[in-house]
Amino acid sequence: MTVCERQLEAMRPHVDNWDNFVIAYEPVWAIGTGKTASPEQAQEVHEQVRAWIEKKVGKDVAAKTRIMYGGSVTDKNANELITKKDVDGFLVGGASLKESFVDIVKACSEAKRA
């Protein structure tokens, strides 16, 4: 979380309109590895990021800022990840080039309607 907070603090003075701002989180250890955080791990970090926004920017901004998860999102793990309270969507890499990408999109669409 120290790395996330340092990155958030660095960008905060440069954000003029939080309505047009999206945060993407990908664990460093997941980059290019094919490894994915557990849904609980992803939720924990997303929740802490949202808490940071609430503390540093405001409660309303924290509630409406979209926090996306990246880190080997696939059609196999999207359903579980997207059900977590603070995971608002995905930053999809290689899986976006596969036919099963449509299943990731469906998982997001169905979860957010529920």
PDB file of C-alpha atoms in Angstrom:
ATOM      1  CA  MET A   1       0.000   0.000   0.000  1.00  0.00           C
ATOM      2  CA  THR A   2       2.992   2.277   0.513  1.00  0.00           C
ATOM      3  CA  VAL A   3       3.723   2.195  -3.221  1.00  0.00           C
ATOM      4  CA  CYS A   4       0.060   2.868  -4.069  1.00  0.00           C
ATOM      5  CA  GLU A   5      -0.102   5.805  -1.668  1.00  0.00           C
ATOM      6  CA  ARG A   6       3.102   7.290  -3.078  1.00  0.00           C
ATOM      7  CA  GLN A   7       1.703   7.052  -6.608  1.00  0.00           C
ATOM      8  CA  LEU A   8      -1.675   8.471  -5.594  1.00  0.00           C
ATOM      9  CA  GLU A   9      -0.033  11.358  -3.751  1.00  0.00           C
ATOM     10  CA  ALA A  10       2.113  12.137  -6.797  1.00  0.00           C
ATOM     11  CA  MET A  11      -0.871  12.451  -9.124  1.00  0.00           C
ATOM     12  CA  ARG A  12      -3.328  14.134  -6.748  1.00  0.00           C
ATOM     13  CA  PRO A  13      -2.228  17.743  -7.410  1.00  0.00           C
ATOM     14  CA  HIS A  14      -2.563  17.154 -11.157  1.00  0.00           C
ATOM     15  CA  VAL A  15      -6.185  16.010 -11.146  1.00  0.00           C
ATOM     16  CA  ASP A  16      -8.537  18.881 -11.886  1.00  0.00           C
ATOM     17  CA  ASN A  17     -11.696  16.892 -12.477  1.00  0.00           C
ATOM     18  CA  TRP A  18     -12.177  13.678 -10.510  1.00  0.00           C
ATOM     19  CA  ASP A  19     -15.310  12.927 -12.546  1.00  0.00           C
ATOM     20  CA  ASN A  20     -13.046  12.001 -15.457  1.00  0.00           C
ATOM     21  CA  PHE A  21     -10.463  10.088 -13.440  1.00  0.00           C
ATOM     22  CA  VAL A  22     -10.082   6.304 -13.244  1.00  0.00           C
ATOM     23  CA  ILE A  23      -7.538   4.421 -11.150  1.00  0.00           C
ATOM     24  CA  ALA A  24      -6.101   1.117 -12.326  1.00  0.00           C
ATOM     25  CA  TYR A  25      -4.398  -1.168  -9.832  1.00  0.00           C
ATOM     26  CA  GLU A  26      -2.187  -4.076 -10.820  1.00  0.00           C
ATOM     27  CA  PRO A  27       0.043  -5.813  -8.294  1.00  0.00           C
ATOM     28  CA  VAL A  28       3.697  -5.463  -9.276  1.00  0.00           C
ATOM     29  CA  TRP A  29       4.156  -9.206  -8.919  1.00  0.00           C
ATOM     30  CA  ALA A  30       1.337  -9.830 -11.420  1.00  0.00           C
ATOM     31  CA  ILE A  31       2.781  -7.788 -14.286  1.00  0.00           C
ATOM     32  CA  GLY A  32       3.536 -10.128 -17.157  1.00  0.00           C
ATOM     33  CA  THR A  33       3.436 -13.215 -14.939  1.00  0.00           C
ATOM     34  CA  GLY A  34      -0.014 -14.623 -15.570  1.00  0.00           C
ATOM     35  CA  LYS A  35      -0.633 -14.500 -11.807  1.00  0.00           C
ATOM     36  CA  THR A  36      -3.778 -12.917 -10.422  1.00  0.00           C
ATOM     37  CA  ALA A  37      -4.534 -11.580  -6.968  1.00  0.00           C
ATOM     38  CA  SER A  38      -7.202 -13.475  -5.111  1.00  0.00           C
ATOM     39  CA  PRO A  39     -10.530 -11.667  -5.064  1.00  0.00           C
ATOM     40  CA  GLU A  40      -9.914 -10.955  -1.360  1.00  0.00           C
ATOM     41  CA  GLN A  41      -6.461  -9.483  -2.046  1.00  0.00           C
ATOM     42  CA  ALA A  42      -7.817  -7.291  -4.835  1.00  0.00           C
ATOM     43  CA  GLN A  43     -10.678  -6.088  -2.635  1.00  0.00           C
ATOM     44  CA  GLU A  44      -8.315  -5.263   0.221  1.00  0.00           C
ATOM     45  CA  VAL A  45      -6.126  -3.002  -1.914  1.00  0.00           C
ATOM     46  CA  HIS A  46      -9.062  -1.403  -3.740  1.00  0.00           C
ATOM     47  CA  GLU A  47     -10.732  -0.692  -0.407  1.00  0.00           C
ATOM     48  CA  GLN A  48      -7.548   0.951   0.894  1.00  0.00           C
ATOM     49  CA  VAL A  49      -7.217   3.034  -2.270  1.00  0.00           C
ATOM     50  CA  ARG A  50     -10.824   4.190  -1.889  1.00  0.00           C
ATOM     51  CA  ALA A  51     -10.176   5.033   1.780  1.00  0.00           C
ATOM     52  CA  TRP A  52      -7.145   7.100   0.736  1.00  0.00           C
ATOM     53  CA  ILE A  53      -9.271   9.030  -1.762  1.00  0.00           C
ATOM     54  CA  GLU A  54     -11.908   9.643   0.896  1.00  0.00           C
ATOM     55  CA  LYS A  55      -9.319  10.928   3.364  1.00  0.00           C
ATOM     56  CA  LYS A  56      -7.335  13.073   0.902  1.00  0.00           C
ATOM     57  CA  VAL A  57     -10.014  14.245  -1.531  1.00  0.00           C
ATOM     58  CA  GLY A  58     -13.477  13.602  -0.127  1.00  0.00           C
ATOM     59  CA  LYS A  59     -16.177  11.051   0.560  1.00  0.00           C
ATOM     60  CA  ASP A  60     -18.261  11.849  -2.532  1.00  0.00           C
ATOM     61  CA  VAL A  61     -15.243  11.581  -4.807  1.00  0.00           C
ATOM     62  CA  ALA A  62     -14.221   8.272  -3.219  1.00  0.00           C
ATOM     63  CA  ALA A  63     -17.700   6.863  -3.754  1.00  0.00           C
ATOM     64  CA  LYS A  64     -17.804   7.661  -7.449  1.00  0.00           C
ATOM     65  CA  THR A  65     -14.167   7.118  -8.494  1.00  0.00           C
ATOM     66  CA  ARG A  66     -13.809   3.963 -10.551  1.00  0.00           C
ATOM     67  CA  ILE A  67     -11.017   1.658  -9.439  1.00  0.00           C
ATOM     68  CA  MET A  68     -10.134  -0.985 -11.996  1.00  0.00           C
ATOM     69  CA  TYR A  69      -8.224  -4.211 -11.385  1.00  0.00           C
ATOM     70  CA  GLY A  70      -5.497  -5.333 -13.770  1.00  0.00           C
ATOM     71  CA  GLY A  71      -3.386  -8.425 -13.350  1.00  0.00           C
ATOM     72  CA  SER A  72      -4.104 -11.359 -15.599  1.00  0.00           C
ATOM     73  CA  VAL A  73      -7.858 -10.931 -15.686  1.00  0.00           C
ATOM     74  CA  THR A  74      -9.432 -13.787 -17.631  1.00  0.00           C
ATOM     75  CA  ASP A  75     -12.851 -15.209 -18.325  1.00  0.00           C
ATOM     76  CA  LYS A  76     -12.066 -17.750 -15.564  1.00  0.00           C
ATOM     77  CA  ASN A  77     -11.505 -15.220 -12.738  1.00  0.00           C
ATOM     78  CA  ALA A  78     -13.566 -12.206 -13.831  1.00  0.00           C
ATOM     79  CA  ASN A  79     -16.805 -13.374 -12.197  1.00  0.00           C
ATOM     80  CA  GLU A  80     -15.258 -13.648  -8.747  1.00  0.00           C
ATOM     81  CA  LEU A  81     -13.182 -10.470  -8.968  1.00  0.00           C
ATOM     82  CA  ILE A  82     -16.013  -8.235 -10.176  1.00  0.00           C
ATOM     83  CA  THR A  83     -18.284  -9.191  -7.284  1.00  0.00           C
ATOM     84  CA  LYS A  84     -15.974  -7.465  -4.814  1.00  0.00           C
ATOM     85  CA  LYS A  85     -17.406  -4.207  -3.513  1.00  0.00           C
ATOM     86  CA  ASP A  86     -14.536  -1.919  -4.528  1.00  0.00           C
ATOM     87  CA  VAL A  87     -13.588  -3.562  -7.835  1.00  0.00           C
ATOM     88  CA  ASP A  88     -15.363  -1.423 -10.425  1.00  0.00           C
ATOM     89  CA  GLY A  89     -14.039  -3.051 -13.567  1.00  0.00           C
ATOM     90  CA  PHE A  90     -10.899  -4.352 -15.239  1.00  0.00           C
ATOM     91  CA  LEU A  91      -7.815  -3.268 -17.081  1.00  0.00           C
ATOM     92  CA  VAL A  92      -7.549  -6.232 -19.438  1.00  0.00           C
ATOM     93  CA  GLY A  93      -4.334  -7.100 -21.239  1.00  0.00           C
ATOM     94  CA  GLY A  94      -3.774 -10.183 -23.363  1.00  0.00           C
ATOM     95  CA  ALA A  95      -7.206 -11.615 -22.614  1.00  0.00           C
ATOM     96  CA  SER A  96      -8.719  -8.769 -24.632  1.00  0.00           C
ATOM     97  CA  LEU A  97      -7.318 -10.408 -27.763  1.00  0.00           C
ATOM     98  CA  LYS A  98      -9.120 -13.683 -27.159  1.00  0.00           C
ATOM     99  CA  GLU A  99     -12.640 -14.699 -28.070  1.00  0.00           C
ATOM    100  CA  SER A 100     -13.387 -15.243 -24.375  1.00  0.00           C
ATOM    101  CA  PHE A 101     -12.993 -11.494 -23.767  1.00  0.00           C
ATOM    102  CA  VAL A 102     -16.734 -11.251 -24.312  1.00  0.00           C
ATOM    103  CA  ASP A 103     -17.190 -13.360 -21.157  1.00  0.00           C
ATOM    104  CA  ILE A 104     -15.194 -10.809 -19.126  1.00  0.00           C
ATOM    105  CA  VAL A 105     -17.423  -8.038 -20.456  1.00  0.00           C
ATOM    106  CA  LYS A 106     -20.538 -10.071 -19.636  1.00  0.00           C
ATOM    107  CA  ALA A 107     -19.282 -10.733 -16.088  1.00  0.00           C
ATOM    108  CA  CYS A 108     -18.927  -6.994 -15.500  1.00  0.00           C
ATOM    109  CA  SER A 109     -22.248  -6.164 -17.065  1.00  0.00           C
ATOM    110  CA  GLU A 110     -24.166  -8.799 -15.118  1.00  0.00           C
ATOM    111  CA  ALA A 111     -22.471  -8.079 -11.767  1.00  0.00           C
ATOM    112  CA  LYS A 112     -23.124  -4.359 -11.923  1.00  0.00           C
ATOM    113  CA  ARG A 113     -26.801  -4.930 -12.776  1.00  0.00           C
ATOM    114  CA  ALA A 114     -27.286  -7.227  -9.778  1.00  0.00           C
TER     115      ALA A 114
END
